[in-house]
Tab-separated table of C-alpha atoms and ligand atoms in Angstrom:
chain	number	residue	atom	x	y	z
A	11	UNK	CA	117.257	111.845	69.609
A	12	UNK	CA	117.263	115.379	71.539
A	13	UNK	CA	115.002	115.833	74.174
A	14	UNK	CA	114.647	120.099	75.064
A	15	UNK	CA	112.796	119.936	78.393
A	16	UNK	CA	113.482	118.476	82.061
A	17	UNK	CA	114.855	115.646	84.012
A	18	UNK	CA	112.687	114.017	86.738
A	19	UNK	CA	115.013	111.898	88.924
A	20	UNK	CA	116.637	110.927	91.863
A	21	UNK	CA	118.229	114.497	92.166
A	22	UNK	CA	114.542	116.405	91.103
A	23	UNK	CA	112.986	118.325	88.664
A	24	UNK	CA	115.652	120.603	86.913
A	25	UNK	CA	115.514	121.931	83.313
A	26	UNK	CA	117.536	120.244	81.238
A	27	UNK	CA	118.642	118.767	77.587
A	28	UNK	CA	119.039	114.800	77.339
A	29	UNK	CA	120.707	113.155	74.252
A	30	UNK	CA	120.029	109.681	73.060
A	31	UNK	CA	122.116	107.444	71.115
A	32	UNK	CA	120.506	104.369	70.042
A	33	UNK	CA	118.247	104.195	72.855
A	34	UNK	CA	121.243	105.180	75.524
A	35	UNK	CA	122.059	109.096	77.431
A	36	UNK	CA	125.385	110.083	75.678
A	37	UNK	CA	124.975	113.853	77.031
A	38	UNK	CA	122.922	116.143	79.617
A	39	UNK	CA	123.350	119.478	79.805
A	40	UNK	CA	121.653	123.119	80.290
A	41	UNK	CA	118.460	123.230	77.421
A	42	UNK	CA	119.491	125.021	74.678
A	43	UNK	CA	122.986	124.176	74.883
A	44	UNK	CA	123.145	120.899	73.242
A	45	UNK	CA	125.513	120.724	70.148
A	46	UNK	CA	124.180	118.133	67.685
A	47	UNK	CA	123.895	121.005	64.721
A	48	UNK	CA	120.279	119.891	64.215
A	49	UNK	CA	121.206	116.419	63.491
A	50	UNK	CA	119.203	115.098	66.175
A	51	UNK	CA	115.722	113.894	65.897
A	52	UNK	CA	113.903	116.979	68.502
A	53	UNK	CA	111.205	116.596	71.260
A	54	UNK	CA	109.987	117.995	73.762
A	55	UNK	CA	109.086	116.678	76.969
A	56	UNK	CA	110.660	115.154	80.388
A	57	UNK	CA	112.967	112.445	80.535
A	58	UNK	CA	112.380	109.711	83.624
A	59	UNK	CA	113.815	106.784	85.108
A	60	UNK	CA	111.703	103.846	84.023
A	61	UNK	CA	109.498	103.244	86.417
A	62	UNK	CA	108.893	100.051	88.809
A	63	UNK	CA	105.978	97.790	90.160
A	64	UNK	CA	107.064	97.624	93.823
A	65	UNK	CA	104.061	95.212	94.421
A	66	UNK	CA	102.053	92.626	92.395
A	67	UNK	CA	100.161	89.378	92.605
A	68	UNK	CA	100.597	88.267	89.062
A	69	UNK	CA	99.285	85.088	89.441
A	70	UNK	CA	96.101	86.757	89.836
A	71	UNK	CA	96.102	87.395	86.393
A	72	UNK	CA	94.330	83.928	85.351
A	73	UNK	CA	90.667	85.828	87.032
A	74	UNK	CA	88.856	87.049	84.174
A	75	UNK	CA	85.724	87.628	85.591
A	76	UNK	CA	84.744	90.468	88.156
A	77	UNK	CA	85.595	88.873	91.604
A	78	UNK	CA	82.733	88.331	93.776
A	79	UNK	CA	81.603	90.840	96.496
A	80	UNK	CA	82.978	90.493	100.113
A	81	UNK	CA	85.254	91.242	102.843
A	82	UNK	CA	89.116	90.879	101.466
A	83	UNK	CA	89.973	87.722	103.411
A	84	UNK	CA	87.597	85.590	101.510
A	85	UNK	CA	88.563	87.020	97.953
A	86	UNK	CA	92.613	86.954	98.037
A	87	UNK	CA	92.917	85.517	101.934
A	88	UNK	CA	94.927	82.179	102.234
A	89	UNK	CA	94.241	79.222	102.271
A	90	UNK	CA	91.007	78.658	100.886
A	91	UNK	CA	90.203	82.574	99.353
A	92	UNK	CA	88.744	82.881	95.988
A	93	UNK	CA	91.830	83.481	94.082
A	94	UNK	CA	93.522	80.309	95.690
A	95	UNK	CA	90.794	78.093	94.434
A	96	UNK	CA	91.010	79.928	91.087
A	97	UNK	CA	94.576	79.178	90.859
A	98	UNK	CA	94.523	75.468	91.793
A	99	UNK	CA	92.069	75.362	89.089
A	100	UNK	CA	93.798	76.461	86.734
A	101	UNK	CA	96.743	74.844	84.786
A	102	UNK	CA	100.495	75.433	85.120
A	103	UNK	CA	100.341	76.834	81.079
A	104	UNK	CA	97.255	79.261	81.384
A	105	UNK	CA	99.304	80.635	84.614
A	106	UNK	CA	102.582	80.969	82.966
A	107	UNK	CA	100.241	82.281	79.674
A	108	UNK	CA	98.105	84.956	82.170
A	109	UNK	CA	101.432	86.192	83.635
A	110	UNK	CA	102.871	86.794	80.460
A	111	UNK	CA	99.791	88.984	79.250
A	112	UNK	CA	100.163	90.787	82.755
A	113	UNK	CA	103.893	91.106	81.739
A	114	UNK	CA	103.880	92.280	78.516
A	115	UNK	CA	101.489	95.181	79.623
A	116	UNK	CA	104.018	96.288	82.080
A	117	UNK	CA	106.545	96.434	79.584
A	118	UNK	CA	104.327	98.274	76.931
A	119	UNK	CA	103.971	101.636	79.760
A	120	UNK	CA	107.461	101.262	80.167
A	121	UNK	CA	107.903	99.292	83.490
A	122	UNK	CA	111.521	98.094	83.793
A	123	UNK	CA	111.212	95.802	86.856
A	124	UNK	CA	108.612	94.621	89.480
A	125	UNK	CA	108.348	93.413	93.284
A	126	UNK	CA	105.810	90.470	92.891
A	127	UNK	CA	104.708	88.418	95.809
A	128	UNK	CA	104.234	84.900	94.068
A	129	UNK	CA	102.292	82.409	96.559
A	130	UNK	CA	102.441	78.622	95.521
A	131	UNK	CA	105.722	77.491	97.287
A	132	UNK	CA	108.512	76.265	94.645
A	133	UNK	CA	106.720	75.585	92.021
A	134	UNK	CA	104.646	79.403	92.059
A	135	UNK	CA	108.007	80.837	91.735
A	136	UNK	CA	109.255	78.752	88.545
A	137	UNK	CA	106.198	79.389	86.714
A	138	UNK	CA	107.011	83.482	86.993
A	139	UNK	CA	110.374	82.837	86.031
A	140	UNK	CA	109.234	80.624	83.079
A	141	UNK	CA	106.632	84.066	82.492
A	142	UNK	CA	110.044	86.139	82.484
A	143	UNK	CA	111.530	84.441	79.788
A	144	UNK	CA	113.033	87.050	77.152
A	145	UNK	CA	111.174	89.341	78.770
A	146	UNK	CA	112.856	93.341	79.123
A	147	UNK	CA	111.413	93.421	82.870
A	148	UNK	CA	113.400	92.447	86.239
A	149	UNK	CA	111.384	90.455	87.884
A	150	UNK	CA	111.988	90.256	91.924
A	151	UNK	CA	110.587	87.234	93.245
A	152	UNK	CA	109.297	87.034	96.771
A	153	UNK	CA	107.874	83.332	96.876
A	154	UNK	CA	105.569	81.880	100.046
A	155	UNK	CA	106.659	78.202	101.527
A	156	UNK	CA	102.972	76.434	101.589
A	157	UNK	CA	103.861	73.971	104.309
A	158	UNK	CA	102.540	75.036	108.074
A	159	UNK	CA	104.818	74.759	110.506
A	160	UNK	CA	106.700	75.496	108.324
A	161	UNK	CA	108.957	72.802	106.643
A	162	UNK	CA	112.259	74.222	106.444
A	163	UNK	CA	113.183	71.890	103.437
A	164	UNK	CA	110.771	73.754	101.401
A	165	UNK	CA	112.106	77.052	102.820
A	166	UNK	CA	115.372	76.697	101.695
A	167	UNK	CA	114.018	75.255	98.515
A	168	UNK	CA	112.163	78.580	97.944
A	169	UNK	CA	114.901	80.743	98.912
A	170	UNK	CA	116.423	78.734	95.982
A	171	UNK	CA	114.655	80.074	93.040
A	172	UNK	CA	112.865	83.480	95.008
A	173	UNK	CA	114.797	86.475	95.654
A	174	UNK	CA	113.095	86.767	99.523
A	175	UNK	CA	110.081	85.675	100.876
A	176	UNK	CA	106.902	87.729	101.507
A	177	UNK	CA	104.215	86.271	103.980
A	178	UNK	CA	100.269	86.951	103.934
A	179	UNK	CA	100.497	89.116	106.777
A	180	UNK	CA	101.130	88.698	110.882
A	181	UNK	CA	97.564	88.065	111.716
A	182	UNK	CA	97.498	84.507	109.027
A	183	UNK	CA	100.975	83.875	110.474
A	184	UNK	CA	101.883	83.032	113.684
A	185	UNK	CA	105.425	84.341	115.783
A	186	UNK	CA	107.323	81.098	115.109
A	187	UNK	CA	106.475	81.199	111.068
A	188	UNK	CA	107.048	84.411	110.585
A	189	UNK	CA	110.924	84.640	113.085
A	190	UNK	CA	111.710	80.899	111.195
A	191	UNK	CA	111.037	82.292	107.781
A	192	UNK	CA	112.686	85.783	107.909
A	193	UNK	CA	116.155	83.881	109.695
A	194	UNK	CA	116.248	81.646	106.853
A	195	UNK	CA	115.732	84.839	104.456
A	196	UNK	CA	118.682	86.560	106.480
A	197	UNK	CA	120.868	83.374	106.324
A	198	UNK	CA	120.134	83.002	102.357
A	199	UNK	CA	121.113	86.860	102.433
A	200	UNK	CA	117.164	87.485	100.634
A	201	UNK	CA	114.894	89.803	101.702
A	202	UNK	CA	111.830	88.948	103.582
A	203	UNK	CA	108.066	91.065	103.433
A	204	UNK	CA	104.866	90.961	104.313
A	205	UNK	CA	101.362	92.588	104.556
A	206	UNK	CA	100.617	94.575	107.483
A	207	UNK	CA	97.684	96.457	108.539
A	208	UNK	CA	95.656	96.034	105.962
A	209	UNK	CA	92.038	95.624	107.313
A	210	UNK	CA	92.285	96.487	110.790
A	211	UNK	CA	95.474	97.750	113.265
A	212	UNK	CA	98.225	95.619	114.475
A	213	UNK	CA	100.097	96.418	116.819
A	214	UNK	CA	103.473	97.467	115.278
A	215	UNK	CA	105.894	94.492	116.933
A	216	UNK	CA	103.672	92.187	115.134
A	217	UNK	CA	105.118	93.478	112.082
A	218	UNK	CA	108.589	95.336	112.654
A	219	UNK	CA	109.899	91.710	114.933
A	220	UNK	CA	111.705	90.273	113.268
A	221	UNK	CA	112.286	93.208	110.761
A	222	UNK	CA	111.495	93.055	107.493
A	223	UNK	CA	112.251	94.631	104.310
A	224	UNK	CA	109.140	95.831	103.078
A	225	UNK	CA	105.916	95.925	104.266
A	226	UNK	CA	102.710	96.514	102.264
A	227	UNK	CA	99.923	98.362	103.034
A	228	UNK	CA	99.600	100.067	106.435
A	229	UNK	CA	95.728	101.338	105.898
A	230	UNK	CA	95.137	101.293	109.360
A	231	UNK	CA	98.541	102.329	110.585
A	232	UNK	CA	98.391	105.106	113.257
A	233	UNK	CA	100.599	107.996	112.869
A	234	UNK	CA	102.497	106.311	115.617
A	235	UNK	CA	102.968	103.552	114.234
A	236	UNK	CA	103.805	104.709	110.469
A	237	UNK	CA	106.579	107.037	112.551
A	238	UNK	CA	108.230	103.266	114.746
A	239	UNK	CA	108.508	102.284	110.907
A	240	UNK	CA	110.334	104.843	109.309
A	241	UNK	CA	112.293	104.694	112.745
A	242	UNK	CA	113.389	101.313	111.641
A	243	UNK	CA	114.222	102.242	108.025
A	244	UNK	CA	111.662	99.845	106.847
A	245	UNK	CA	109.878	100.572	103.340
A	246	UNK	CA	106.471	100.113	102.811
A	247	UNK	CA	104.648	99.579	99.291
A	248	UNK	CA	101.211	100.719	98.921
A	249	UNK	CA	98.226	100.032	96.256
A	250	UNK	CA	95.904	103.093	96.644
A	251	UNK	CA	93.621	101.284	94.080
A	252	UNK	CA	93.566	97.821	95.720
A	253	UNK	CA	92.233	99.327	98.904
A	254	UNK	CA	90.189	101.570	97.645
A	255	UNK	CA	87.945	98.938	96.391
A	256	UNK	CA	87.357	97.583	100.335
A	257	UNK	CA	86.828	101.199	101.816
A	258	UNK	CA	90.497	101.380	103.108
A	259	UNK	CA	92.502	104.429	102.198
A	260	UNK	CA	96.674	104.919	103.613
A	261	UNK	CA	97.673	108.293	104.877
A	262	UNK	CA	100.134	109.354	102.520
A	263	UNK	CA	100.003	113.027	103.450
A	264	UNK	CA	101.044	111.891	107.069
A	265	UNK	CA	103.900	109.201	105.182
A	266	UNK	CA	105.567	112.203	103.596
A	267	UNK	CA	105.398	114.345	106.182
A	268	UNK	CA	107.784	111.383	108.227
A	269	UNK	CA	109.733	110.778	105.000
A	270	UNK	CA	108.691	106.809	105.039
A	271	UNK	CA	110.681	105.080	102.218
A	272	UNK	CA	107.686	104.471	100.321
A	273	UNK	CA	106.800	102.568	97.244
A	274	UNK	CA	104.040	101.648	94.933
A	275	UNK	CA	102.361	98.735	93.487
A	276	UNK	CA	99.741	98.004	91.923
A	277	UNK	CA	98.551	94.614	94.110
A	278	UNK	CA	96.295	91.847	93.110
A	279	UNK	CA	96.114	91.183	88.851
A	280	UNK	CA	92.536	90.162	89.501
A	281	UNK	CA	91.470	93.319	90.892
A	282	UNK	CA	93.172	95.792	88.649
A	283	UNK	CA	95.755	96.015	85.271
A	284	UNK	CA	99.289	96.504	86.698
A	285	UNK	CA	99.052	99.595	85.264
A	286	UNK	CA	101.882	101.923	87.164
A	287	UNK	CA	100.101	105.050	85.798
A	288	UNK	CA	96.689	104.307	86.824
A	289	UNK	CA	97.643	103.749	90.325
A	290	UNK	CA	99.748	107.122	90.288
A	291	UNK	CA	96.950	109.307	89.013
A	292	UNK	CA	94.715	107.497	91.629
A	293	UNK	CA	96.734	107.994	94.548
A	294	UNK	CA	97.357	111.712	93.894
A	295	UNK	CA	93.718	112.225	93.149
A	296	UNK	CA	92.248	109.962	95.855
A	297	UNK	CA	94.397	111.646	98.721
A	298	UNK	CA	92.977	114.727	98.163
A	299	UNK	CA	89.497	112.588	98.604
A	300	UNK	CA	90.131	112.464	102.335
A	301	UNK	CA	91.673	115.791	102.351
A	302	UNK	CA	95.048	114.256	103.267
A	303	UNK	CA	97.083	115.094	99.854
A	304	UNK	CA	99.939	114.032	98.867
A	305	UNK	CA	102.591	116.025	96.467
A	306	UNK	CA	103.239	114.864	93.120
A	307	UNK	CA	106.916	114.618	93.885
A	308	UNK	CA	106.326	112.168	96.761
A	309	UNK	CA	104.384	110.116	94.688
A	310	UNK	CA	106.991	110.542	91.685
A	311	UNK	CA	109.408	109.197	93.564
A	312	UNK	CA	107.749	106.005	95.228
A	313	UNK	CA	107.605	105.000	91.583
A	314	UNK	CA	110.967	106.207	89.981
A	315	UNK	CA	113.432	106.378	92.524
A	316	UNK	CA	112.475	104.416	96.112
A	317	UNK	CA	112.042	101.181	94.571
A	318	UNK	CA	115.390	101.468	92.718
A	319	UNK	CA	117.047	102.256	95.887
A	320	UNK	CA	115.325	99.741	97.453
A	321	UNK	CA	117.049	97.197	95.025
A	322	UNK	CA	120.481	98.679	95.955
A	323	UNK	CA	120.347	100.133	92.952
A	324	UNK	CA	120.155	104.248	93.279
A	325	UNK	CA	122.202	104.598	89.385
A	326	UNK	CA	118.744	102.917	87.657
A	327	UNK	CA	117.067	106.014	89.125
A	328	UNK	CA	119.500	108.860	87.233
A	329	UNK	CA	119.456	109.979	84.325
A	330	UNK	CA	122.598	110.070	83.085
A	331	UNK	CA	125.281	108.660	80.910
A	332	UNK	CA	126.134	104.596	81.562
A	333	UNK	CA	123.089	104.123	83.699
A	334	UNK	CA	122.216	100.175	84.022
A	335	UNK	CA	118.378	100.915	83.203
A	336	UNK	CA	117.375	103.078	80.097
A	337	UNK	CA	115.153	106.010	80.898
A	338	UNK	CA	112.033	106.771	79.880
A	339	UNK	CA	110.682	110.059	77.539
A	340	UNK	CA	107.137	111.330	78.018
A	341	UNK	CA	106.278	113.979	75.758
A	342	UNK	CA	104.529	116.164	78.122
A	343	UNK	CA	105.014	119.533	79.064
A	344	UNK	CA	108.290	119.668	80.933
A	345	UNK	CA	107.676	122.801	83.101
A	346	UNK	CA	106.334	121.299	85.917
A	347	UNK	CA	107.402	117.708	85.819
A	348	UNK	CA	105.884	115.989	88.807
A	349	UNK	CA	102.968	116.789	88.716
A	350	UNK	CA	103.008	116.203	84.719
A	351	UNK	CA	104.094	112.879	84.983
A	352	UNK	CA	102.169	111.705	88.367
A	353	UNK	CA	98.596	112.699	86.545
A	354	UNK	CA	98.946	112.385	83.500
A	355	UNK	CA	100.993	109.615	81.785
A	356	UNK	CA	100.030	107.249	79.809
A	357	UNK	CA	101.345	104.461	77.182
A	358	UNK	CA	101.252	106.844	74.663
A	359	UNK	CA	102.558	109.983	75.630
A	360	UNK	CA	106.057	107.733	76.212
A	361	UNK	CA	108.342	108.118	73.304
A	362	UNK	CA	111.074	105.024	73.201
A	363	UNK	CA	114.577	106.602	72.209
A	364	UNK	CA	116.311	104.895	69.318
A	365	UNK	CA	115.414	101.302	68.210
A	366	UNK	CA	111.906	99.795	69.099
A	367	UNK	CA	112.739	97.313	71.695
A	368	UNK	CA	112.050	93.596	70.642
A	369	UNK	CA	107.839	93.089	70.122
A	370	UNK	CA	106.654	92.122	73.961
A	371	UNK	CA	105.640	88.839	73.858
A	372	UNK	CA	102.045	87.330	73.635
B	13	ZN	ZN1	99.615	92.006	98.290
């Protein structure tokens, strides 16, 4: 397959030809120029990297119902929050089954990996993996120890089977929990995370001591603040829609002007489908809400290139020959390719190159 257009990557916009062979780039060049003698399959449109989730809740995904009115702390707040109940009502199989749905969505628009924070100690992070079986996403696993203090049997235990560890946020978790858990991350050479700032200021050595490696949120961060982050080289993953539905709103405009390493999720399954586009069309148009917009490249990248960089790996966000992740084709119009993609992609402007993958599971 041909595709006359433009590349969107970690490099930019630039016009461009890409050529797949069975689903892979064997050749990228100047449009116009390719030489397959019209042998090629033709399209038009912009080839990206494949796209990732840099923050979910899937467990959330077993609400079905529209959650009940109130502040945030008693919907998804632990220990006793509505979706905790919800999920110790609910069995280990309808979990595993809920993620899987949630899952197989994300693969559908093309997601090739996601950053979920999955609470229920050992056992919470098993149940995703069991979700992830034969499954075409990367899953990165940030589990929660349940124990306070904090047990540091189960720690390690979690640090077993999670990639890191991401915590409710400084103000559930005291100093001593949240130094013990991120030294045992550091030992176990995993990342550690957590929210921050979510429904009212915290001072930022709260957050940045000890350091971690993402923090989500920052709706009340001051400019200050969002600056001692970047300062640190800390990334932060944000859910535009998630906070939108509890009046809270984070200043992108004022995170691209510092250059924050920022990413994008799409936060709690019970609130919202982990729907990649949606929450990119929302966040460019609901930044201009508060008069504080952000560009379309900004936003582009927190959900094609940051998060691959992130993961240490910068090659998944190129498109080029022998890349480890395939890219993605949306037929779209490729002259302005940022903003194209940012407002208005869906599942079905994306084109798969070369075989159909394997169904997504039920
Ligand atoms: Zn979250």
């Amino acid at each position: 397959m041909l595709v006359e257009g433009s590349i969107l990557d970690i490099d930019g916009p630039r016009p461009a030809y890409v050529l797949f062979r069975h689903g892979r780039v064997t050749d990228v060049g100047a449009p116009g120029t390719a030489s397959t003698r019209g042998r090629a399959r033709k399209i038009h449109g912009i080839v990206i990297p494949s796209p990732v989730n840099s923050h979910t809740h899937l467990g959330d995904a077993v609400s079905v119902r529209e959650p009940p009115a109130g502040p945030v702390a008693d919907l998804v707040g632990p220990p006793r929050g509505y979706k905790f109940q919800l999920l110790a009502g609910t069995s280990r199989i309808d979990k595993v089954a809920a993620m899987r749905a949630a899952l197989a969505r994300m693969v559908r628009e093309g997601v090739a990996a996601a950053l979920d924070f999955r609470e229920e100690g050992v056992v919470g992070v098993e149940m995703l993996r069991t979700a992830l079986r034969g499954v075409p996403l990367r899953g990165f696993i940030f589990g929660r120890p349940t124990r306070r203090p904090v047990d540091a049997g189960e720690v390690e235990r979690v640090l077993e089977v999670a990639d890191g560890i991401g915590l409710s946020s400084a103000r559930d978790e005291e100093g001593p929990t949240r130094r013990s858990i991120a030294r045992a991350c550091r030992a176990a050479g995993k990342r550690f995370g957590l929210h921050a700032s979510e429904a009212v200021r915290e001072p930022t050595e709260n957050y940045l001591d000890p350091r971690p490696d993402l923090l989500v949120h920052l709706t009340k961060a001051t400019v200050d603040d969002l600056a001692a982050v970047r300062d640190e080289g800390v990334a932060v993953a944000l859910c535009p829609r998630s906070n939108a539905l509890f009046g809270r709103q984070a200043d992108l405009r004022a995170m691209e002007r510092l250059g924050l390493r920022t990413l994008l999720g799409t936060d709690n399954a019970m609130f919202h489908p982990p729907s990649i586009w949606s929450e990119l069309q929302f966040a460019y148009t609901s930044s201009r809400l508060l008069d504080r917009p952000a560009s379309a490249a900004f936003l582009a990248r927190a959900a094609l290139v940051e998060p691959w960089v992130w993961l240490g790996e910068p090659d998944a966000a190129r498109v080029a020959p022998g890349t480890p992740i395939r890219p993605l084709i949306v037929r779209l119009p490729p002259e302005d390719p940022a903003y194209q993609v940012v407002t208005r992609t869906t599942e079905q402007v994306i084109v798969r190159p070369g075989p159909r993958p394997r169904r997504p599971p039920r």
